[in-house]
Short mmCIF file of C-alpha atoms in Angstrom, two decimals:
data_model
loop_
_atom_site.label_atom_id
_atom_site.label_comp_id
_atom_site.label_asym_id
_atom_site.label_seq_id
_atom_site.Cartn_x
_atom_site.Cartn_y
_atom_site.Cartn_z
CA UNK A 1421 129.09 80.19 86.85
CA UNK A 1422 129.89 81.50 90.32
CA UNK A 1423 131.27 85.00 90.28
CA UNK A 1424 130.00 85.85 86.82
CA UNK A 1425 128.37 89.24 86.43
CA UNK A 1426 125.00 87.77 85.51
CA UNK A 1427 124.76 86.06 88.89
CA UNK A 1428 124.94 89.38 90.64
CA UNK A 1429 121.73 90.85 89.30
CA UNK A 1430 119.10 90.97 92.05
CA UNK A 1431 115.44 90.30 91.48
CA UNK A 1432 113.25 93.38 91.71
CA UNK A 1433 111.06 93.86 94.73
CA UNK A 1434 107.54 92.81 93.71
CA UNK A 1435 104.57 94.04 95.73
CA UNK A 1436 101.06 93.15 94.60
CA UNK A 1437 102.37 92.39 91.11
CA UNK A 1438 104.26 95.68 90.73
CA UNK A 1439 108.04 95.76 90.37
CA UNK A 1440 110.24 98.21 92.23
CA UNK A 1441 113.98 98.62 91.73
CA UNK A 1442 114.66 100.14 95.17
CA UNK A 1443 114.11 98.21 98.38
CA UNK A 1444 113.98 101.38 100.43
CA UNK A 1445 110.67 103.09 101.15
CA UNK A 1446 110.77 106.49 102.82
CA UNK A 1447 108.25 108.60 104.68
CA UNK A 1448 107.45 112.23 103.95
CA UNK A 1449 106.89 113.50 107.50
CA UNK A 1450 109.02 115.66 109.81
CA UNK A 1451 111.12 117.33 107.11
CA UNK A 1452 111.96 121.03 107.30
CA UNK A 1453 109.92 121.53 104.13
CA UNK A 1454 108.75 119.65 101.07
CA UNK A 1455 111.78 120.80 99.06
CA UNK A 1456 114.15 119.11 101.51
CA UNK A 1457 111.88 116.09 101.44
CA UNK A 1458 112.13 115.93 97.64
CA UNK A 1459 115.93 116.24 97.78
CA UNK A 1460 116.13 113.41 100.32
CA UNK A 1461 113.90 111.28 98.11
CA UNK A 1462 116.21 111.84 95.14
CA UNK A 1463 119.26 110.93 97.25
CA UNK A 1464 117.57 107.80 98.64
CA UNK A 1465 116.65 106.38 95.24
CA UNK A 1466 113.34 105.19 96.71
CA UNK A 1467 110.46 104.37 94.36
CA UNK A 1468 107.77 104.59 97.04
CA UNK A 1469 106.94 107.25 99.63
CA UNK A 1470 104.39 106.99 102.40
CA UNK A 1471 101.95 109.87 102.67
CA UNK A 1472 99.20 110.87 105.08
CA UNK A 1473 95.66 112.16 104.47
CA UNK A 1474 94.63 115.27 106.35
CA UNK A 1475 92.05 118.04 106.14
CA UNK A 1476 92.70 120.87 103.70
CA UNK A 1477 93.49 124.09 105.53
CA UNK A 1478 90.35 126.02 104.54
CA UNK A 1479 91.85 129.35 105.59
CA UNK A 1480 94.92 128.85 103.41
CA UNK A 1481 94.12 126.94 100.21
CA UNK A 1482 97.40 128.11 98.66
CA UNK A 1483 99.64 126.38 101.21
CA UNK A 1484 102.40 124.20 99.67
CA UNK A 1485 101.12 120.83 98.45
CA UNK A 1486 103.18 117.66 98.62
CA UNK A 1487 102.13 116.74 95.07
CA UNK A 1488 103.84 119.91 93.79
CA UNK A 1489 107.20 118.70 95.14
CA UNK A 1490 107.00 114.92 94.75
CA UNK A 1491 105.27 113.91 91.53
CA UNK A 1492 102.84 111.02 92.11
CA UNK A 1493 103.34 110.02 88.46
CA UNK A 1494 107.04 109.35 89.08
CA UNK A 1495 107.02 108.19 92.70
CA UNK A 1496 104.45 105.76 94.07
CA UNK A 1497 102.40 107.34 96.84
CA UNK A 1498 101.62 104.84 99.56
CA UNK A 1499 98.81 106.36 101.63
CA UNK A 1500 99.02 105.45 105.29
CA UNK A 1501 96.55 105.47 108.15
CA UNK A 1502 98.88 107.00 110.71
CA UNK A 1503 96.88 108.52 113.53
CA UNK A 1504 94.04 106.00 113.19
CA UNK A 1505 93.13 104.06 116.31
CA UNK A 1506 90.18 102.02 115.04
CA UNK A 1507 89.60 99.84 112.01
CA UNK A 1508 86.77 102.10 110.86
CA UNK A 1509 89.00 105.19 110.98
CA UNK A 1510 91.62 103.41 108.91
CA UNK A 1511 89.18 102.19 106.28
CA UNK A 1512 87.56 105.63 106.01
CA UNK A 1513 90.96 107.29 105.56
CA UNK A 1514 92.11 104.88 102.87
CA UNK A 1515 88.86 105.12 100.92
CA UNK A 1516 89.43 108.89 100.77
CA UNK A 1517 93.03 108.31 99.74
CA UNK A 1518 91.91 105.99 96.95
CA UNK A 1519 89.53 108.67 95.72
CA UNK A 1520 92.16 111.42 95.92
CA UNK A 1521 94.90 109.44 94.24
CA UNK A 1522 93.19 106.67 92.34
CA UNK A 1523 95.40 103.86 93.60
CA UNK A 1524 94.61 100.88 95.77
CA UNK A 1525 98.05 99.99 97.19
CA UNK A 1526 97.97 101.27 100.77
CA UNK A 1527 99.73 101.05 104.10
CA UNK A 1528 97.50 100.04 106.99
CA UNK A 1529 98.50 100.96 110.50
CA UNK A 1530 96.10 100.93 113.41
CA UNK A 1531 97.75 102.32 116.50
CA UNK A 1532 97.05 101.84 120.19
CA UNK A 1533 98.78 103.85 122.92
CA UNK A 1534 100.39 107.13 121.73
CA UNK A 1535 103.25 106.47 124.16
CA UNK A 1536 104.59 103.50 122.21
CA UNK A 1537 102.50 103.61 118.99
CA UNK A 1538 102.45 99.84 119.02
CA UNK A 1539 99.96 98.43 116.51
CA UNK A 1540 96.58 97.30 117.86
CA UNK A 1541 96.70 93.89 116.22
CA UNK A 1542 93.05 93.01 116.86
CA UNK A 1543 91.92 96.16 115.05
CA UNK A 1544 94.64 95.73 112.41
CA UNK A 1545 93.35 92.25 111.51
CA UNK A 1546 89.78 93.51 111.35
CA UNK A 1547 90.69 96.54 109.23
CA UNK A 1548 92.87 94.45 106.89
CA UNK A 1549 89.91 92.17 106.22
CA UNK A 1550 87.61 95.11 105.50
CA UNK A 1551 90.15 96.68 103.14
CA UNK A 1552 90.95 93.48 101.25
CA UNK A 1553 87.22 92.80 100.83
CA UNK A 1554 86.92 96.35 99.43
CA UNK A 1555 89.60 95.71 96.78
CA UNK A 1556 92.62 97.32 98.45
CA UNK A 1557 96.13 95.91 98.27
CA UNK A 1558 97.25 96.15 101.85
CA UNK A 1559 100.80 96.56 103.11
CA UNK A 1560 100.36 96.12 106.82
CA UNK A 1561 102.32 97.60 109.72
CA UNK A 1562 102.29 94.96 112.43
CA UNK A 1563 103.95 93.73 115.58
CA UNK A 1564 106.94 91.41 115.18
CA UNK A 1565 104.81 88.45 116.28
CA UNK A 1566 105.12 85.63 113.71
CA UNK A 1567 101.63 84.34 114.57
CA UNK A 1568 99.90 87.61 113.73
CA UNK A 1569 102.16 88.02 110.69
CA UNK A 1570 100.99 84.64 109.39
CA UNK A 1571 97.33 85.52 109.93
CA UNK A 1572 97.78 88.74 107.96
CA UNK A 1573 99.52 86.91 105.14
CA UNK A 1574 96.84 84.20 105.01
CA UNK A 1575 94.20 86.91 104.85
CA UNK A 1576 95.80 88.23 101.66
CA UNK A 1577 97.95 91.20 102.68
CA UNK A 1578 100.37 92.31 99.96
CA UNK A 1579 103.32 92.89 102.31
CA UNK A 1580 104.02 92.19 105.97
CA UNK A 1581 105.69 95.13 107.72
CA UNK A 1582 106.77 94.33 111.26
CA UNK A 1583 108.21 97.05 113.43
CA UNK A 1584 111.89 96.91 114.30
CA UNK A 1585 111.37 99.20 117.30
CA UNK A 1586 108.73 101.81 118.26
CA UNK A 1587 107.90 104.38 115.56
CA UNK A 1588 110.31 107.31 115.63
CA UNK A 1589 112.51 105.78 118.33
CA UNK A 1590 115.57 105.07 116.19
CA UNK A 1591 116.50 102.17 118.48
CA UNK A 1592 117.28 99.69 115.71
CA UNK A 1593 115.98 96.13 115.45
CA UNK A 1594 115.06 94.97 118.93
CA UNK A 1595 114.06 91.40 118.11
CA UNK A 1596 116.08 89.95 115.29
CA UNK A 1597 114.88 86.44 116.15
CA UNK A 1598 111.25 87.34 115.46
CA UNK A 1599 112.06 89.30 112.29
CA UNK A 1600 113.99 86.29 111.01
CA UNK A 1601 111.12 83.92 111.88
CA UNK A 1602 108.72 86.15 109.96
CA UNK A 1603 111.09 86.30 106.97
CA UNK A 1604 111.39 82.51 106.87
CA UNK A 1605 107.66 81.81 106.98
CA UNK A 1606 106.39 84.57 104.68
CA UNK A 1607 105.84 84.31 100.91
CA UNK A 1608 104.93 87.97 100.31
CA UNK A 1609 107.51 90.74 100.87
CA UNK A 1610 108.59 91.42 104.47
CA UNK A 1611 109.52 95.06 105.04
CA UNK A 1612 110.81 96.32 108.38
CA UNK A 1613 108.72 99.38 109.16
CA UNK A 1614 109.77 101.66 112.03
CA UNK A 1615 112.68 101.64 114.42
CA UNK A 1616 115.62 102.20 112.10
CA UNK A 1617 117.95 104.86 113.52
CA UNK A 1618 120.98 104.81 111.29
CA UNK A 1619 122.42 103.05 108.27
CA UNK A 1620 123.65 99.97 110.12
CA UNK A 1621 120.11 99.27 111.38
CA UNK A 1622 118.81 99.18 107.81
CA UNK A 1623 121.72 96.96 106.85
CA UNK A 1624 120.92 94.51 109.68
CA UNK A 1625 117.29 94.28 108.54
CA UNK A 1626 118.38 93.45 105.01
CA UNK A 1627 121.04 90.97 106.17
CA UNK A 1628 118.27 89.11 108.00
CA UNK A 1629 116.61 88.56 104.63
CA UNK A 1630 113.94 91.25 104.73
CA UNK A 1631 112.77 92.35 101.29
CA UNK A 1632 112.88 96.03 102.13
CA UNK A 1633 113.00 98.70 104.80
CA UNK A 1634 110.60 101.59 105.43
CA UNK A 1635 111.80 104.60 107.40
CA UNK A 1636 110.97 108.23 108.02
CA UNK A 1637 112.49 109.76 111.15
CA UNK A 1638 115.96 108.27 110.67
CA UNK A 1639 116.31 110.39 107.54
CA UNK A 1640 114.16 113.40 108.40
CA UNK A 1641 115.73 114.00 111.81
CA UNK A 1642 119.34 113.40 110.80
CA UNK A 1643 121.49 116.53 110.97
CA UNK A 1644 121.80 116.30 107.18
CA UNK A 1645 118.70 114.46 105.93
CA UNK A 1646 119.78 114.37 102.28
CA UNK A 1647 123.11 112.80 103.18
CA UNK A 1648 121.44 110.27 105.50
CA UNK A 1649 119.04 109.38 102.67
CA UNK A 1650 122.08 108.56 100.55
CA UNK A 1651 123.56 106.52 103.41
CA UNK A 1652 120.33 104.54 103.71
CA UNK A 1653 120.32 103.81 100.00
CA UNK A 1654 123.78 102.26 100.28
CA UNK A 1655 122.95 100.47 103.55
CA UNK A 1656 119.93 98.75 102.04
CA UNK A 1657 121.91 97.70 98.98
CA UNK A 1658 124.85 96.51 101.13
CA UNK A 1659 122.62 94.52 103.46
CA UNK A 1660 120.74 92.94 100.57
CA UNK A 1661 123.94 91.96 98.78
CA UNK A 1662 125.41 90.52 102.00
CA UNK A 1663 122.25 88.46 102.51
CA UNK A 1664 122.38 87.15 98.95
CA UNK A 1665 126.13 86.49 99.19
CA UNK A 1666 125.74 84.45 102.38
CA UNK A 1667 127.97 85.37 105.27
CA UNK A 1668 130.99 83.35 106.43
CA UNK A 1669 130.68 81.01 109.39
CA UNK A 1670 131.47 82.50 112.77
CA UNK A 1671 134.45 80.93 114.53
CA UNK A 1672 135.62 81.02 118.11
CA UNK A 1673 139.31 81.45 117.27
CA UNK A 1674 141.42 83.38 114.79
CA UNK A 1675 142.10 82.08 111.30
CA UNK A 1676 144.92 83.93 109.49
CA UNK A 1677 144.09 85.40 106.14
CA UNK A 1678 147.64 85.00 104.80
CA UNK A 1679 148.97 81.49 104.09
CA UNK A 1680 151.32 80.07 106.71
CA UNK A 1681 153.25 77.98 104.16
CA UNK A 1682 156.40 79.62 102.77
CA UNK A 1683 157.10 81.81 105.81
CA UNK A 1684 160.69 83.03 105.89
CA UNK B 61 85.61 131.19 111.63
CA UNK B 62 82.58 131.75 109.44
CA UNK B 63 83.12 132.50 105.81
CA UNK B 64 80.87 132.86 102.79
CA UNK B 65 81.46 130.86 99.62
CA UNK B 66 80.74 132.53 96.31
CA UNK B 67 78.61 130.69 93.85
CA UNK B 68 77.42 132.64 90.81
CA UNK B 69 74.27 130.58 90.32
CA UNK B 70 73.17 131.17 93.87
CA UNK B 71 73.85 134.88 94.40
CA UNK B 72 70.32 135.61 95.47
CA UNK B 73 69.56 132.36 97.23
CA UNK B 74 69.24 132.24 101.02
CA UNK B 75 72.13 130.82 103.02
CA UNK B 76 72.52 127.44 104.66
CA UNK B 77 74.75 126.06 107.37
CA UNK B 78 77.10 123.16 106.87
CA UNK B 79 79.99 121.73 108.85
CA UNK B 80 83.18 122.01 106.83
CA UNK B 81 86.24 120.14 108.12
CA UNK B 82 84.74 120.22 111.59
CA UNK B 83 83.95 123.96 111.61
CA UNK B 84 80.60 125.72 111.03
CA UNK B 85 80.39 127.24 107.57
CA UNK B 86 77.73 129.42 105.98
CA UNK B 87 77.17 129.24 102.24
CA UNK B 88 74.55 129.95 99.60
CA UNK B 89 71.88 127.33 99.01
CA UNK B 90 71.95 125.31 95.78
CA UNK B 91 75.72 125.05 95.88
CA UNK B 92 77.37 121.96 94.44
CA UNK B 93 80.53 120.33 95.77
CA UNK B 94 82.37 121.81 92.77
CA UNK B 95 80.94 125.23 93.62
CA UNK B 96 82.07 124.92 97.23
CA UNK B 97 85.63 124.00 96.16
CA UNK B 98 85.74 126.82 93.61
CA UNK B 99 84.54 129.30 96.22
CA UNK B 100 87.28 128.16 98.58
CA UNK B 101 89.94 128.34 95.87
CA UNK B 102 90.78 124.65 96.15
CA UNK B 103 92.08 122.76 93.10
CA UNK B 104 89.72 119.85 92.38
CA UNK B 105 92.42 117.47 91.22
CA UNK B 106 94.31 117.47 94.52
CA UNK B 107 91.60 116.64 97.03
CA UNK B 108 89.00 114.08 98.03
CA UNK B 109 85.61 115.02 99.43
CA UNK B 110 83.44 113.19 101.91
CA UNK B 111 79.80 114.17 102.48
CA UNK B 112 78.08 112.80 105.57
CA UNK B 113 80.69 110.00 105.77
CA UNK B 114 80.22 108.95 102.12
CA UNK B 115 82.83 109.70 99.47
CA UNK B 116 81.74 112.02 96.68
CA UNK B 117 83.46 110.72 93.51
CA UNK B 118 85.26 113.46 91.60
CA UNK B 119 82.97 112.77 88.62
CA UNK B 120 80.01 113.82 90.78
CA UNK B 121 81.40 117.08 92.18
CA UNK B 122 79.29 119.11 89.74
CA UNK B 123 76.07 117.16 90.18
CA UNK B 124 76.18 116.78 93.97
CA UNK B 125 74.13 119.56 95.60
CA UNK B 126 74.83 120.35 99.23
CA UNK B 127 71.94 120.73 101.67
CA UNK B 128 71.57 122.41 105.04
CA UNK B 129 73.27 120.45 107.81
CA UNK B 130 75.69 118.54 105.57
CA UNK B 131 78.96 117.47 107.11
CA UNK B 132 81.72 117.93 104.55
CA UNK B 133 85.33 116.85 104.80
CA UNK B 134 87.89 118.00 102.24
CA UNK B 135 91.23 116.16 102.53
CA UNK B 136 94.51 116.01 100.63
CA UNK B 137 97.85 114.21 100.81
CA UNK B 138 100.44 115.62 103.16
CA UNK B 139 103.80 114.41 104.38
CA UNK B 140 103.64 111.42 106.70
CA UNK B 141 105.53 108.31 107.75
#
């Protein structure tokens, strides 16, 4: 029955057979400290955080560890390959991540020019193949090109993650047409990764039918990151609900909301 | 910076040179991966180790002996986007 409460329950987000209640994924970079990061995570309601792999600081083995602030048993760690510019670098990094954490769900990103951090799609395709052959479940950061997105899906990637705008730019979705084309053609989750600047950007991504949004800088570099994390939680829910509700038709002229009949 | 790892079993053994996270590192011979980590004060559960571009599984930290010239990487999770 339309309007009944049972109709308003959303399906969970399912990635590689795992269910997640939140459709927001947040990064763990650029925060003032790990404590602020953990507070933002709590405010965001996210189930998944992206993390990076880096060398241990040999001179200071007692430095704060991310795992001491965000418990990998409660929050899914999604290791990324940020900073990798070749397929081999990315595969090497994620094999280490799998050994450190014991999980095979990963985020692949193979970058090109540091100026725009656009994904090198040729290397991304090659690395995705290597990782899938090695048993990884690959969520892949990619350009917003529907042709590449299809190739990555056909190869067996667990989620397609097109950029909305360059990483860290906060410019919002630059090509809604392409994001929508990717959403329409893709059977696995589509998650906008990069480019969100504020809550309305996340909302737009969800209204287009994306299955989720991944962001880091929009929260970490807000004046109040914890409050922005809360805003993003609501934006993703609002955009998702609006998408499921189906928006009204746009009209060229006004249409009064109050009945005209019975005017005094 | 050069530093010396302590390994009780190898107190009297001669030293060897390895590359540790890209830096030269001097340590006692007959040191295992577990011994290296212990000497550095690094908790085993929080890191992954690569030796000459091959991963050393955590279950083999004790049994994997380092040799002169080894290139060792010790990595952990940090914040990232």
